[in-house]
mmCIF file of C-alpha atoms and ligand atoms in Angstrom:
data_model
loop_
_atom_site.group_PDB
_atom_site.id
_atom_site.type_symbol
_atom_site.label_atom_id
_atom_site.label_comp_id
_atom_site.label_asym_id
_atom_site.label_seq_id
_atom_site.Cartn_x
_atom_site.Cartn_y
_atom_site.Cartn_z
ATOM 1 C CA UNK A 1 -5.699 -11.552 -13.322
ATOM 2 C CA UNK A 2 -5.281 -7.900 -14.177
ATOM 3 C CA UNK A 3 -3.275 -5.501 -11.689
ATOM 4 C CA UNK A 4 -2.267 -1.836 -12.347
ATOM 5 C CA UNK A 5 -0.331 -0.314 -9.885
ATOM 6 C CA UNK A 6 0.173 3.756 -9.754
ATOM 7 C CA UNK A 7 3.319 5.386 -7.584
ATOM 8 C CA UNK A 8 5.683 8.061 -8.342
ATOM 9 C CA UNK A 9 8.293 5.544 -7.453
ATOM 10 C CA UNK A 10 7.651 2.780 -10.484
ATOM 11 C CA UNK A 11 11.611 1.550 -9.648
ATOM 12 C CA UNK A 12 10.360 0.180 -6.548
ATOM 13 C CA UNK A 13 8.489 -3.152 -7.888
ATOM 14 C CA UNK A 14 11.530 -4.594 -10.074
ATOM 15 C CA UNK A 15 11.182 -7.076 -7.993
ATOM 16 C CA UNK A 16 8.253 -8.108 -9.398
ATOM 17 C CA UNK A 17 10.127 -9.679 -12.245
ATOM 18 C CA UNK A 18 11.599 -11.725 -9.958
ATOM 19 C CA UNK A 19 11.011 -15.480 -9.114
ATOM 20 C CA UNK A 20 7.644 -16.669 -8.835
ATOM 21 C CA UNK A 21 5.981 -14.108 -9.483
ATOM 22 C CA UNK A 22 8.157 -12.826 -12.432
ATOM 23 C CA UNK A 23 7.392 -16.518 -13.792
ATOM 24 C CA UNK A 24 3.525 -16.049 -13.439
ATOM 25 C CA UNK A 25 3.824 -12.783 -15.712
ATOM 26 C CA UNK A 26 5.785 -14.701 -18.054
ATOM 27 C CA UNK A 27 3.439 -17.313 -18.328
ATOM 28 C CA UNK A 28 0.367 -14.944 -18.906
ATOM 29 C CA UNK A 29 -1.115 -16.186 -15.596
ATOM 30 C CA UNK A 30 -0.918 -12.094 -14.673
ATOM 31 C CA UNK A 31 -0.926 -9.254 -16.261
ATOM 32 C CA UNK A 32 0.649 -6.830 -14.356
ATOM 33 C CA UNK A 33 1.485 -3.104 -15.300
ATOM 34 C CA UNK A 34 3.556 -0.175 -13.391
ATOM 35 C CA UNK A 35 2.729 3.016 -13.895
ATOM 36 C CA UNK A 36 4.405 6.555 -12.512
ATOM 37 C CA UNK A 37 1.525 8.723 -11.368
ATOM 38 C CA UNK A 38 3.511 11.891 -12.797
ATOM 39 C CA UNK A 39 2.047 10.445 -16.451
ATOM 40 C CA UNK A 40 -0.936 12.390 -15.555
ATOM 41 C CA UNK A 41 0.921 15.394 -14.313
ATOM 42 C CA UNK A 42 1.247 18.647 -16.698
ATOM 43 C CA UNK A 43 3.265 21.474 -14.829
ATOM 44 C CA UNK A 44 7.103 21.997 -15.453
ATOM 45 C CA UNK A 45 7.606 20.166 -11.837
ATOM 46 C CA UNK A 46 5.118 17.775 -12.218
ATOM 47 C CA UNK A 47 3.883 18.239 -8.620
ATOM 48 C CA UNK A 48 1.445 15.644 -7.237
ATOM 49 C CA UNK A 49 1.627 16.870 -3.846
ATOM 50 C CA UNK A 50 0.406 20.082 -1.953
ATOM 51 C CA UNK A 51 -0.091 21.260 1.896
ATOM 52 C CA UNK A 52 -2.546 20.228 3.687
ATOM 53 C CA UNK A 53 -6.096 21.619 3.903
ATOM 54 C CA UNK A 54 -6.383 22.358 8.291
ATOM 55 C CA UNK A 55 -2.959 22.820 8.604
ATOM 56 C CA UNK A 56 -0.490 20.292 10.244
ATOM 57 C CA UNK A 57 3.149 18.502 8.985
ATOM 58 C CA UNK A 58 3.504 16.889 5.884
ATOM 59 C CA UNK A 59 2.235 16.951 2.014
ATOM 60 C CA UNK A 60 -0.771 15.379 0.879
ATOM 61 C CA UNK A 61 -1.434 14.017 -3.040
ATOM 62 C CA UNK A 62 -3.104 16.334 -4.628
ATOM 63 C CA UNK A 63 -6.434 14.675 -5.910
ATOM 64 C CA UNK A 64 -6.393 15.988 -9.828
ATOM 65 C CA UNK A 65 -3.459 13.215 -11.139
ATOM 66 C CA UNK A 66 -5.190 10.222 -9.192
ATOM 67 C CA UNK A 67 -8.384 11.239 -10.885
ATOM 68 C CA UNK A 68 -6.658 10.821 -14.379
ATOM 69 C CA UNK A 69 -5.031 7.859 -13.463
ATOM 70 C CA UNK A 70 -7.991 6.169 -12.067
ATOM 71 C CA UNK A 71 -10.165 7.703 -15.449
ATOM 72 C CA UNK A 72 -7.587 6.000 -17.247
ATOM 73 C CA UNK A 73 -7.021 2.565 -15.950
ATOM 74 C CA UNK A 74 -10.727 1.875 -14.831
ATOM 75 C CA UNK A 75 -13.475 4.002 -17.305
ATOM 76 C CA UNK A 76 -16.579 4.106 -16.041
ATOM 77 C CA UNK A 77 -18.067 0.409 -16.943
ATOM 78 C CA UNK A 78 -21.154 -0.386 -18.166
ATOM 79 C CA UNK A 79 -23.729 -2.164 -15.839
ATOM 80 C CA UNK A 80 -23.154 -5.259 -16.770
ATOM 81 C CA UNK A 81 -19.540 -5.179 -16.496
ATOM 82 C CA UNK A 82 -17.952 -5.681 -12.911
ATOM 83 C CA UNK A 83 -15.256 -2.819 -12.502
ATOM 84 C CA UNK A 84 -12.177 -3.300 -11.194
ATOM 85 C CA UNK A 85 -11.245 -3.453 -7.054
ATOM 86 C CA UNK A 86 -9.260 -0.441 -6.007
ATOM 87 C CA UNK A 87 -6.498 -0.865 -3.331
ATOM 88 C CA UNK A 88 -5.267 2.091 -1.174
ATOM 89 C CA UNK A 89 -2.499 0.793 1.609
ATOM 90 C CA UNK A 90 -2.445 3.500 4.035
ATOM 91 C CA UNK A 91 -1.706 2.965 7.822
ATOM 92 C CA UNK A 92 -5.319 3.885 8.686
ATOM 93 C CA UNK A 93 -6.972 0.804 6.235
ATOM 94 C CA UNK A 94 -8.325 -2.625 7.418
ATOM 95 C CA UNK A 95 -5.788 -4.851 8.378
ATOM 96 C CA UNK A 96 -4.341 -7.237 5.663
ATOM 97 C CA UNK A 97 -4.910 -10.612 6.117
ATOM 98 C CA UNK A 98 -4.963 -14.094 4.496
ATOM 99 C CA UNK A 99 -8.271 -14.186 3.991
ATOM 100 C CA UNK A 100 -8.089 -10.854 2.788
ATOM 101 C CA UNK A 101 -5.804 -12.164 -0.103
ATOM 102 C CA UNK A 102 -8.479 -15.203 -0.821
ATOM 103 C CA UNK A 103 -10.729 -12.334 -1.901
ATOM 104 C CA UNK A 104 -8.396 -10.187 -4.205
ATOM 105 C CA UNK A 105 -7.197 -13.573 -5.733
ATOM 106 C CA UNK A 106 -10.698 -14.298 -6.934
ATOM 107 C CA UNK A 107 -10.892 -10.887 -8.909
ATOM 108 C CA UNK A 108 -10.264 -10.353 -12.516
ATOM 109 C CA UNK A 109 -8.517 -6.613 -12.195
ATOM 110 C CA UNK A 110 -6.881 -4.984 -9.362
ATOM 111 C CA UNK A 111 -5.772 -1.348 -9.264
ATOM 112 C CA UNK A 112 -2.982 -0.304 -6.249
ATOM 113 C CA UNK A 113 -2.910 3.262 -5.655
ATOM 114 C CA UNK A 114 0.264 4.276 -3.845
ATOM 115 C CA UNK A 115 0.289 6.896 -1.631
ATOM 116 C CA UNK A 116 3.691 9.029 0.035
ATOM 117 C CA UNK A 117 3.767 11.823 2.186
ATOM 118 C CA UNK A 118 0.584 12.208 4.669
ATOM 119 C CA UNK A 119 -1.837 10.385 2.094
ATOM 120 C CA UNK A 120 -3.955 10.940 -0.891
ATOM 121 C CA UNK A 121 -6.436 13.583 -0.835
ATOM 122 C CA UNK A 122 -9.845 11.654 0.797
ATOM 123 C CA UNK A 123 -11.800 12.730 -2.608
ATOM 124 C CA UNK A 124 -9.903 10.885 -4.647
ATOM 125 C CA UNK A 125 -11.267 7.722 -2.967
ATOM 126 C CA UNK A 126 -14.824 8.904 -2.127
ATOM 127 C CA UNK A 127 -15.224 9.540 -5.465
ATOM 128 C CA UNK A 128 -13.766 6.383 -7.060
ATOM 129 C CA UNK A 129 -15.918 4.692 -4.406
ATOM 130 C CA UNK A 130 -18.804 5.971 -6.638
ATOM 131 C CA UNK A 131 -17.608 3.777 -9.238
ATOM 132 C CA UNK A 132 -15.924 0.510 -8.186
ATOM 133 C CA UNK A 133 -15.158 -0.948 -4.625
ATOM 134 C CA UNK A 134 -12.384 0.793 -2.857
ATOM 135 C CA UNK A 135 -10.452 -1.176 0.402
ATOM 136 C CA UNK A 136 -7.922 0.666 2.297
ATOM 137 C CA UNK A 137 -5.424 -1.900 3.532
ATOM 138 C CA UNK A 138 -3.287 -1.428 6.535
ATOM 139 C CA UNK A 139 0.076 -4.619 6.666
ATOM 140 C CA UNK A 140 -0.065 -4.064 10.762
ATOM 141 C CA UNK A 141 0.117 -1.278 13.220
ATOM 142 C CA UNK A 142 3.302 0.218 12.341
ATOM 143 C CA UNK A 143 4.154 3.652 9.542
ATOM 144 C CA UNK A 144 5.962 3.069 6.177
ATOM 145 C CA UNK A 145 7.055 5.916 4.017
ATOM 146 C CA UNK A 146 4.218 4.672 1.253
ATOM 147 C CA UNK A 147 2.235 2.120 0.187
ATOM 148 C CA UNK A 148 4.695 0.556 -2.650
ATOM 149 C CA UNK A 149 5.930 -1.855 0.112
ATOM 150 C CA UNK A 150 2.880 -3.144 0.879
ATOM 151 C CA UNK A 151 1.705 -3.673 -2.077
ATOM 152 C CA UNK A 152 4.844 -5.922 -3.076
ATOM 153 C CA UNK A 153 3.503 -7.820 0.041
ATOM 154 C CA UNK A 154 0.017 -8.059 -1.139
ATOM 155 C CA UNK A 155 1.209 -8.713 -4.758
ATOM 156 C CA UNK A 156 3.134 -11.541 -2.934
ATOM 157 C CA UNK A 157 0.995 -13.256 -0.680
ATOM 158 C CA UNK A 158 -2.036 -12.649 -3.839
ATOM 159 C CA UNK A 159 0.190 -14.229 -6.886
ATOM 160 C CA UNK A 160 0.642 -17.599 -4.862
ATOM 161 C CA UNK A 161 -3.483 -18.347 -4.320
ATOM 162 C CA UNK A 162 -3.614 -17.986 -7.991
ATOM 163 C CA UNK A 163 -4.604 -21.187 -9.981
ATOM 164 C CA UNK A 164 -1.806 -23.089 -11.381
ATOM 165 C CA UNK A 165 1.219 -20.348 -9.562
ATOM 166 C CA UNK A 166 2.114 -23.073 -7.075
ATOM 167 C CA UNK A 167 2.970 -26.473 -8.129
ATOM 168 C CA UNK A 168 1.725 -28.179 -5.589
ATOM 169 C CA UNK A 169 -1.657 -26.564 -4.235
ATOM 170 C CA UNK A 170 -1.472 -28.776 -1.352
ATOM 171 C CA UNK A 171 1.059 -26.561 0.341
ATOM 172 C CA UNK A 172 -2.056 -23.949 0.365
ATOM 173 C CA UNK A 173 -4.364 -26.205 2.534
ATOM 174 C CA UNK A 174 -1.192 -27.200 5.031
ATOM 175 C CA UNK A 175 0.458 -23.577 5.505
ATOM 176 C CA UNK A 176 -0.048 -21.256 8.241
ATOM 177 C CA UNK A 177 -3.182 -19.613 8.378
ATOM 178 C CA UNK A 178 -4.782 -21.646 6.260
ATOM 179 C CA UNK A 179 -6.554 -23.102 9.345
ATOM 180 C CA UNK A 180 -6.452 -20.214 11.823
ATOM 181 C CA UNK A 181 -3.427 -22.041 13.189
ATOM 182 C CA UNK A 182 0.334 -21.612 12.838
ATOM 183 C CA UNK A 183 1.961 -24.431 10.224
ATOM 184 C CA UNK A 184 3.840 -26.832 12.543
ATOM 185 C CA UNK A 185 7.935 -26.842 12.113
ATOM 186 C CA UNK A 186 9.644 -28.374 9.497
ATOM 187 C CA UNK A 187 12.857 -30.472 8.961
ATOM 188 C CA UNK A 188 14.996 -32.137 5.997
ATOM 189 C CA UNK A 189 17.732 -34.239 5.623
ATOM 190 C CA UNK A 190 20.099 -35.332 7.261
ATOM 191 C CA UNK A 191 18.532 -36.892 10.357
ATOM 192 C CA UNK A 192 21.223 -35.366 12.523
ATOM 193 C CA UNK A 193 22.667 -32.043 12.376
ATOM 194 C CA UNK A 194 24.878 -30.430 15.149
ATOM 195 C CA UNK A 195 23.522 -32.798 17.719
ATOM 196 C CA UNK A 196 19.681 -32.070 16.574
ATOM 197 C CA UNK A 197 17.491 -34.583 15.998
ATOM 198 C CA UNK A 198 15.040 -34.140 13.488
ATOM 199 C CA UNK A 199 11.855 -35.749 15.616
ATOM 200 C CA UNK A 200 11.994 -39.656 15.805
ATOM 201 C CA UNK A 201 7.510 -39.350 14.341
ATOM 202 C CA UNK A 202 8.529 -37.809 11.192
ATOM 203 C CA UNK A 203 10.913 -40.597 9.909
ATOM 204 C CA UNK A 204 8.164 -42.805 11.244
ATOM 205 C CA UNK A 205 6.306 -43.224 8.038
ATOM 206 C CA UNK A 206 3.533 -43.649 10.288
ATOM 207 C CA UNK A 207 0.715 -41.192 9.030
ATOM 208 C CA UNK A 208 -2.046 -41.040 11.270
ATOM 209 C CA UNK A 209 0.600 -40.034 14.178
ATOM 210 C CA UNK A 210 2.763 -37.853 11.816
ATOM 211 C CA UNK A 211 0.021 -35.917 11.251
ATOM 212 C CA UNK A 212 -1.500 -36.231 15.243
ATOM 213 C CA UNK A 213 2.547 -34.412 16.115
ATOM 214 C CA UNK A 214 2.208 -31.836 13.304
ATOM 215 C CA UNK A 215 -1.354 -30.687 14.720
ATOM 216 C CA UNK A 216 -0.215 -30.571 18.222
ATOM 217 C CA UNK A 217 2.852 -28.874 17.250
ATOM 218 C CA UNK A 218 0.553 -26.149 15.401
ATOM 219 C CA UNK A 219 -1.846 -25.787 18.590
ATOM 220 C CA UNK A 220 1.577 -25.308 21.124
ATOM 221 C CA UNK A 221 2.861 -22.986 18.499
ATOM 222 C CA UNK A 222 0.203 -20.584 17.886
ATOM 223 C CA UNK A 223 -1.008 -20.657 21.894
ATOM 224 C CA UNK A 224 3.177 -19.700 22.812
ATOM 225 C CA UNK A 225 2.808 -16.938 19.639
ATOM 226 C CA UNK A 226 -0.603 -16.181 18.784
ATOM 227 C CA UNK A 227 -2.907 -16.584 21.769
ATOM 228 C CA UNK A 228 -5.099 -14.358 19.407
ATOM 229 C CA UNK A 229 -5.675 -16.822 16.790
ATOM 230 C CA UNK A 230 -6.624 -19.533 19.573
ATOM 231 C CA UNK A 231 -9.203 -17.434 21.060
ATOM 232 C CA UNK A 232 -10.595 -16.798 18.018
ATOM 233 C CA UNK A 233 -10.967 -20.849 16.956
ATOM 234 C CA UNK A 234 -14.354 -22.223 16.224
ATOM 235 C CA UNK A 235 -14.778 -25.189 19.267
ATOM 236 C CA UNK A 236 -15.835 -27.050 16.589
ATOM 237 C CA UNK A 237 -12.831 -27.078 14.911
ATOM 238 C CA UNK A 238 -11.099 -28.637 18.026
ATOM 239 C CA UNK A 239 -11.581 -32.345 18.964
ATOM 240 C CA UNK A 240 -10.078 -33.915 22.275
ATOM 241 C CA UNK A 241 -6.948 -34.199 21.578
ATOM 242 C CA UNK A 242 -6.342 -30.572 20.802
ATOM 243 C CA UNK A 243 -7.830 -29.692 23.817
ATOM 244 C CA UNK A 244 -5.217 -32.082 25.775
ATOM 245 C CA UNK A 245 -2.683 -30.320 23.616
ATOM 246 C CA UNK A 246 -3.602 -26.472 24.218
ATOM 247 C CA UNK A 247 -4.109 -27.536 28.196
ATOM 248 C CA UNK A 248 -0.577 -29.256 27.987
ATOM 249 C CA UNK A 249 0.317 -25.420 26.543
ATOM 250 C CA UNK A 250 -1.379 -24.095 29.404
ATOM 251 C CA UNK A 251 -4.168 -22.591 27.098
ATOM 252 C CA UNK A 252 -7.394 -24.266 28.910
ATOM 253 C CA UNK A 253 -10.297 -23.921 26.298
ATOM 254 C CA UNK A 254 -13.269 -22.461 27.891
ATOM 255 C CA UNK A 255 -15.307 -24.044 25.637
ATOM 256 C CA UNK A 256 -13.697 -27.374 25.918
ATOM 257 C CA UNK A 257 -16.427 -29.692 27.095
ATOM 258 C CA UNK A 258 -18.234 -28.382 23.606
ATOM 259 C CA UNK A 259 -15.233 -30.045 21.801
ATOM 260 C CA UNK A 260 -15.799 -33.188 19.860
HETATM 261 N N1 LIG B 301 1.541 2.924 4.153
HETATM 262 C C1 LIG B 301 2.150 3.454 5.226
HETATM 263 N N2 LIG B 301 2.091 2.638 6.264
HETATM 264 C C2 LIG B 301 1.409 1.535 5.855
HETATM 265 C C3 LIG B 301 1.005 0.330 6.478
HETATM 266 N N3 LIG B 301 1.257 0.064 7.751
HETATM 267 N N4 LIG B 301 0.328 -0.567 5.742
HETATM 268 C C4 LIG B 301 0.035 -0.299 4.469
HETATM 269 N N5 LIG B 301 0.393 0.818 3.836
HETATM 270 C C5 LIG B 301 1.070 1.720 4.516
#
Protein backbone atom coordinates (compact mmCIF):
# COMPACT_ATOMS: atom_id res chain seq x y z
CA UNK A 1 0.00 0.00 0.00
CA UNK A 2 0.86 3.56 -0.91
CA UNK A 3 0.14 6.50 1.69
CA UNK A 4 1.22 10.19 1.35
CA UNK A 5 0.50 12.26 4.05
CA UNK A 6 0.64 16.35 3.73
CA UNK A 7 0.90 18.68 7.16
CA UNK A 8 2.92 21.61 7.98
CA UNK A 9 3.91 19.65 11.00
CA UNK A 10 5.92 16.51 9.16
CA UNK A 11 7.78 16.03 12.93
CA UNK A 12 4.60 14.82 14.16
CA UNK A 13 4.53 11.11 12.55
CA UNK A 14 8.17 9.95 13.79
CA UNK A 15 6.37 7.68 15.29
CA UNK A 16 5.64 6.04 12.39
CA UNK A 17 9.06 4.50 12.36
CA UNK A 18 8.25 2.97 15.29
CA UNK A 19 7.29 -0.72 16.09
CA UNK A 20 4.98 -2.39 13.92
CA UNK A 21 4.39 -0.22 11.76
CA UNK A 22 8.03 1.07 11.35
CA UNK A 23 8.67 -2.82 10.63
CA UNK A 24 5.96 -2.94 7.82
CA UNK A 25 7.86 0.07 6.01
CA UNK A 26 10.95 -1.75 6.42
CA UNK A 27 9.73 -4.72 4.97
CA UNK A 28 8.21 -2.95 1.82
CA UNK A 29 4.73 -4.05 2.98
CA UNK A 30 4.06 0.09 2.91
CA UNK A 31 5.24 2.71 1.37
CA UNK A 32 4.71 5.54 3.29
CA UNK A 33 5.90 9.23 2.62
CA UNK A 34 5.66 12.64 4.82
CA UNK A 35 5.48 15.59 3.26
CA UNK A 36 5.39 19.48 4.71
CA UNK A 37 2.65 21.26 2.81
CA UNK A 38 4.96 24.54 2.83
CA UNK A 39 6.91 22.49 -0.27
CA UNK A 40 4.30 24.02 -2.36
CA UNK A 41 4.45 27.40 -0.76
CA UNK A 42 6.45 30.38 -2.61
CA UNK A 43 6.21 33.68 -0.46
CA UNK A 44 9.10 34.75 1.97
CA UNK A 45 6.63 33.42 4.95
CA UNK A 46 5.41 30.63 3.28
CA UNK A 47 1.83 31.27 4.47
CA UNK A 48 -0.73 28.48 3.97
CA UNK A 49 -3.28 30.08 5.97
CA UNK A 50 -5.58 33.24 5.60
CA UNK A 51 -8.91 34.73 7.37
CA UNK A 52 -11.82 33.51 6.81
CA UNK A 53 -14.24 34.33 3.97
CA UNK A 54 -17.85 35.48 6.33
CA UNK A 55 -15.95 36.52 9.04
CA UNK A 56 -15.63 34.61 12.42
CA UNK A 57 -12.34 33.30 14.76
CA UNK A 58 -9.67 31.44 13.42
CA UNK A 59 -7.46 30.89 10.05
CA UNK A 60 -8.44 28.74 7.36
CA UNK A 61 -5.78 26.88 4.69
CA UNK A 62 -5.63 28.71 1.99
CA UNK A 63 -6.70 26.41 -1.02
CA UNK A 64 -3.65 27.28 -3.67
CA UNK A 65 -0.73 24.89 -1.71
CA UNK A 66 -3.28 21.89 -1.25
CA UNK A 67 -3.99 22.19 -4.92
CA UNK A 68 -0.18 21.68 -5.69
CA UNK A 69 0.18 19.14 -3.31
CA UNK A 70 -2.73 17.15 -4.38
CA UNK A 71 -1.49 17.95 -8.42
CA UNK A 72 1.56 16.50 -7.24
CA UNK A 73 0.96 13.36 -5.35
CA UNK A 74 -2.22 12.20 -7.35
CA UNK A 75 -2.06 13.58 -11.38
CA UNK A 76 -4.99 13.32 -12.98
CA UNK A 77 -5.16 9.36 -13.96
CA UNK A 78 -6.13 7.95 -16.92
CA UNK A 79 -9.53 6.04 -17.10
CA UNK A 80 -8.39 3.00 -16.64
CA UNK A 81 -6.33 3.69 -13.73
CA UNK A 82 -8.12 3.83 -10.21
CA UNK A 83 -6.79 7.12 -8.45
CA UNK A 84 -5.87 7.28 -5.20
CA UNK A 85 -8.50 7.73 -1.90
CA UNK A 86 -8.13 11.11 -0.32
CA UNK A 87 -8.47 11.43 3.52
CA UNK A 88 -9.42 14.76 5.22
CA UNK A 89 -9.83 14.23 9.30
CA UNK A 90 -11.73 17.15 10.32
CA UNK A 91 -14.21 17.15 13.33
CA UNK A 92 -17.16 17.57 10.94
CA UNK A 93 -16.24 14.02 8.76
CA UNK A 94 -17.95 10.56 9.12
CA UNK A 95 -17.06 8.89 12.07
CA UNK A 96 -14.00 6.49 11.95
CA UNK A 97 -14.65 3.13 12.45
CA UNK A 98 -13.36 -0.47 12.08
CA UNK A 99 -15.04 -1.14 9.26
CA UNK A 100 -14.05 2.03 8.02
CA UNK A 101 -10.34 0.80 8.22
CA UNK A 102 -11.41 -2.69 6.32
CA UNK A 103 -12.03 -0.35 3.39
CA UNK A 104 -8.81 1.88 3.33
CA UNK A 105 -6.81 -1.41 3.94
CA UNK A 106 -8.06 -2.81 0.67
CA UNK A 107 -6.71 0.29 -1.35
CA UNK A 108 -3.51 0.53 -3.21
CA UNK A 109 -2.73 4.51 -2.40
CA UNK A 110 -3.94 6.68 0.29
CA UNK A 111 -3.39 10.44 0.49
CA UNK A 112 -4.00 12.23 4.28
CA UNK A 113 -4.48 15.81 4.02
CA UNK A 114 -3.91 17.50 7.36
CA UNK A 115 -5.67 20.32 8.24
CA UNK A 116 -4.87 23.14 11.46
CA UNK A 117 -6.54 26.12 12.31
CA UNK A 118 -10.48 26.25 11.35
CA UNK A 119 -9.96 23.80 8.26
CA UNK A 120 -8.98 23.68 4.69
CA UNK A 121 -10.63 25.88 2.33
CA UNK A 122 -14.00 23.62 1.11
CA UNK A 123 -12.60 23.99 -2.69
CA UNK A 124 -9.79 22.27 -2.15
CA UNK A 125 -11.90 19.13 -1.54
CA UNK A 126 -14.80 19.80 -3.96
CA UNK A 127 -12.47 20.01 -6.45
CA UNK A 128 -10.26 16.97 -5.72
CA UNK A 129 -13.64 15.25 -5.39
CA UNK A 130 -13.74 15.80 -9.22
CA UNK A 131 -10.93 13.56 -9.49
CA UNK A 132 -10.63 10.74 -6.93
CA UNK A 133 -12.90 9.82 -3.86
CA UNK A 134 -12.56 12.16 -0.99
CA UNK A 135 -13.85 10.89 2.88
CA UNK A 136 -13.77 13.31 5.62
CA UNK A 137 -13.11 11.32 8.78
CA UNK A 138 -14.12 12.45 12.18
CA UNK A 139 -12.05 9.87 15.43
CA UNK A 140 -15.34 10.84 17.75
CA UNK A 141 -17.19 13.86 18.88
CA UNK A 142 -14.53 15.75 20.47
CA UNK A 143 -11.88 18.95 18.73
CA UNK A 144 -8.11 18.31 18.13
CA UNK A 145 -5.80 21.05 17.08
CA UNK A 146 -5.40 19.08 13.45
CA UNK A 147 -5.78 16.14 11.77
CA UNK A 148 -2.00 14.70 12.19
CA UNK A 149 -3.33 12.82 15.30
CA UNK A 150 -5.81 11.15 13.70
CA UNK A 151 -4.24 10.13 11.08
CA UNK A 152 -1.45 8.32 13.29
CA UNK A 153 -4.69 6.57 14.56
CA UNK A 154 -5.95 5.65 11.22
CA UNK A 155 -2.38 4.81 10.01
CA UNK A 156 -2.54 2.55 13.15
CA UNK A 157 -5.60 0.76 13.25
CA UNK A 158 -5.06 0.53 8.87
CA UNK A 159 -1.26 -0.99 8.98
CA UNK A 160 -2.49 -4.01 11.23
CA UNK A 161 -5.49 -5.35 8.57
CA UNK A 162 -2.72 -5.41 6.12
CA UNK A 163 -1.74 -8.92 4.76
CA UNK A 164 1.14 -10.49 6.39
CA UNK A 165 1.57 -7.11 9.29
CA UNK A 166 0.25 -9.38 12.03
CA UNK A 167 1.67 -12.69 12.69
CA UNK A 168 -1.06 -14.29 13.64
CA UNK A 169 -4.27 -13.10 11.59
CA UNK A 170 -6.35 -14.94 13.94
CA UNK A 171 -6.12 -12.17 16.49
CA UNK A 172 -8.14 -10.11 13.63
CA UNK A 173 -11.24 -12.46 13.65
CA UNK A 174 -11.17 -12.66 17.80
CA UNK A 175 -10.57 -8.79 18.65
CA UNK A 176 -13.06 -6.30 19.52
CA UNK A 177 -15.16 -5.18 16.90
CA UNK A 178 -14.48 -7.66 14.76
CA UNK A 179 -17.97 -9.04 15.60
CA UNK A 180 -19.88 -5.92 16.65
CA UNK A 181 -19.02 -7.08 20.15
CA UNK A 182 -16.39 -6.10 22.72
CA UNK A 183 -13.28 -8.88 22.88
CA UNK A 184 -13.87 -10.68 26.21
CA UNK A 185 -10.96 -10.08 29.07
CA UNK A 186 -7.82 -11.59 29.04
CA UNK A 187 -5.35 -13.19 31.56
CA UNK A 188 -1.67 -14.80 31.68
CA UNK A 189 0.37 -16.46 33.93
CA UNK A 190 0.60 -16.98 36.96
CA UNK A 191 -2.76 -18.43 37.98
CA UNK A 192 -2.79 -16.26 41.08
CA UNK A 193 -1.82 -12.79 41.45
CA UNK A 194 -2.62 -10.55 44.54
CA UNK A 195 -5.43 -12.82 45.55
CA UNK A 196 -6.96 -12.84 41.78
CA UNK A 197 -7.85 -15.72 40.24
CA UNK A 198 -7.44 -15.95 36.73
CA UNK A 199 -11.07 -17.82 35.93
CA UNK A 200 -11.06 -21.61 36.91
CA UNK A 201 -12.74 -22.18 32.53
CA UNK A 202 -9.68 -20.85 31.06
CA UNK A 203 -7.13 -23.34 32.62
CA UNK A 204 -9.86 -25.80 31.77
CA UNK A 205 -8.52 -26.85 28.46
CA UNK A 206 -12.00 -27.48 27.82
CA UNK A 207 -12.84 -25.65 24.42
CA UNK A 208 -16.32 -25.71 23.68
CA UNK A 209 -16.94 -23.98 27.30
CA UNK A 210 -13.78 -21.75 27.06
CA UNK A 211 -15.10 -20.35 24.25
CA UNK A 212 -19.15 -20.47 25.62
CA UNK A 213 -17.32 -17.95 28.90
CA UNK A 214 -15.39 -15.77 26.40
CA UNK A 215 -18.75 -15.07 24.34
CA UNK A 216 -20.76 -14.40 27.36
CA UNK A 217 -18.11 -12.34 28.76
CA UNK A 218 -18.17 -10.24 25.35
CA UNK A 219 -22.16 -9.93 25.42
CA UNK A 220 -21.99 -8.63 29.51
CA UNK A 221 -19.18 -6.43 28.41
CA UNK A 222 -20.42 -4.57 25.55
CA UNK A 223 -24.30 -4.40 27.12
CA UNK A 224 -22.40 -2.69 30.69
CA UNK A 225 -20.21 -0.38 27.91
CA UNK A 226 -21.70 -0.28 24.64
CA UNK A 227 -25.46 -0.72 24.81
CA UNK A 228 -25.04 0.85 21.25
CA UNK A 229 -23.32 -1.94 19.67
CA UNK A 230 -26.04 -4.45 21.19
CA UNK A 231 -28.85 -2.65 19.74
CA UNK A 232 -27.37 -2.57 16.68
CA UNK A 233 -26.70 -6.72 16.51
CA UNK A 234 -28.23 -8.69 13.75
CA UNK A 235 -30.82 -11.34 15.88
CA UNK A 236 -29.36 -13.63 13.77
CA UNK A 237 -26.17 -13.35 15.03
CA UNK A 238 -27.48 -14.27 18.58
CA UNK A 239 -28.45 -17.88 19.50
CA UNK A 240 -30.05 -18.83 23.00
CA UNK A 241 -27.54 -18.68 25.00
CA UNK A 242 -26.62 -15.10 24.29
CA UNK A 243 -29.91 -14.16 24.85
CA UNK A 244 -29.75 -15.87 28.51
CA UNK A 245 -26.52 -13.97 28.77
CA UNK A 246 -27.63 -10.28 27.70
CA UNK A 247 -31.02 -10.97 29.98
CA UNK A 248 -28.61 -12.12 32.87
CA UNK A 249 -27.00 -8.36 31.92
CA UNK A 250 -30.31 -7.03 32.14
CA UNK A 251 -30.30 -6.25 28.30
CA UNK A 252 -33.70 -8.22 27.29
CA UNK A 253 -33.50 -8.63 23.40
CA UNK A 254 -36.63 -7.50 21.84
CA UNK A 255 -36.13 -9.62 19.20
CA UNK A 256 -35.27 -12.60 21.24
CA UNK A 257 -37.86 -15.19 20.33
CA UNK A 258 -36.31 -14.57 16.55
CA UNK A 259 -32.99 -15.91 18.03
CA UNK A 260 -31.78 -19.29 17.01
N1 LIG B 1 -9.31 17.24 13.54
C1 LIG B 1 -9.77 17.97 14.57
N2 LIG B 1 -10.60 17.28 15.32
C2 LIG B 1 -10.69 16.04 14.76
C3 LIG B 1 -11.41 14.86 15.07
N3 LIG B 1 -12.24 14.78 16.10
N4 LIG B 1 -11.25 13.79 14.27
C4 LIG B 1 -10.44 13.87 13.21
N5 LIG B 1 -9.75 14.96 12.88
C5 LIG B 1 -9.87 16.02 13.64
Amino acid sequence: MRVDIVSIFPEYFAPLDLSLIGKARAGGLLNLTVHDLRTWTYDVHRTVDDTPYGGGPGMVMRPEPWGEALDALAPPTPGDRRPPRLLVPTPTGVRFSQALAHELAAEPHLIFACGRYEGIDQRVLDHAATRMPVTEVSLGDYVLFGGEVAVLVIMEAVTRLLPGVLGNAGSLDEESHAHGLLEAPVYTKPPVWRGHEVPAVLRSGDHGRIARWRRDESLRRTAARRPDMIAALSPDSLDKRDVAALGEAGFPVPSADMAK
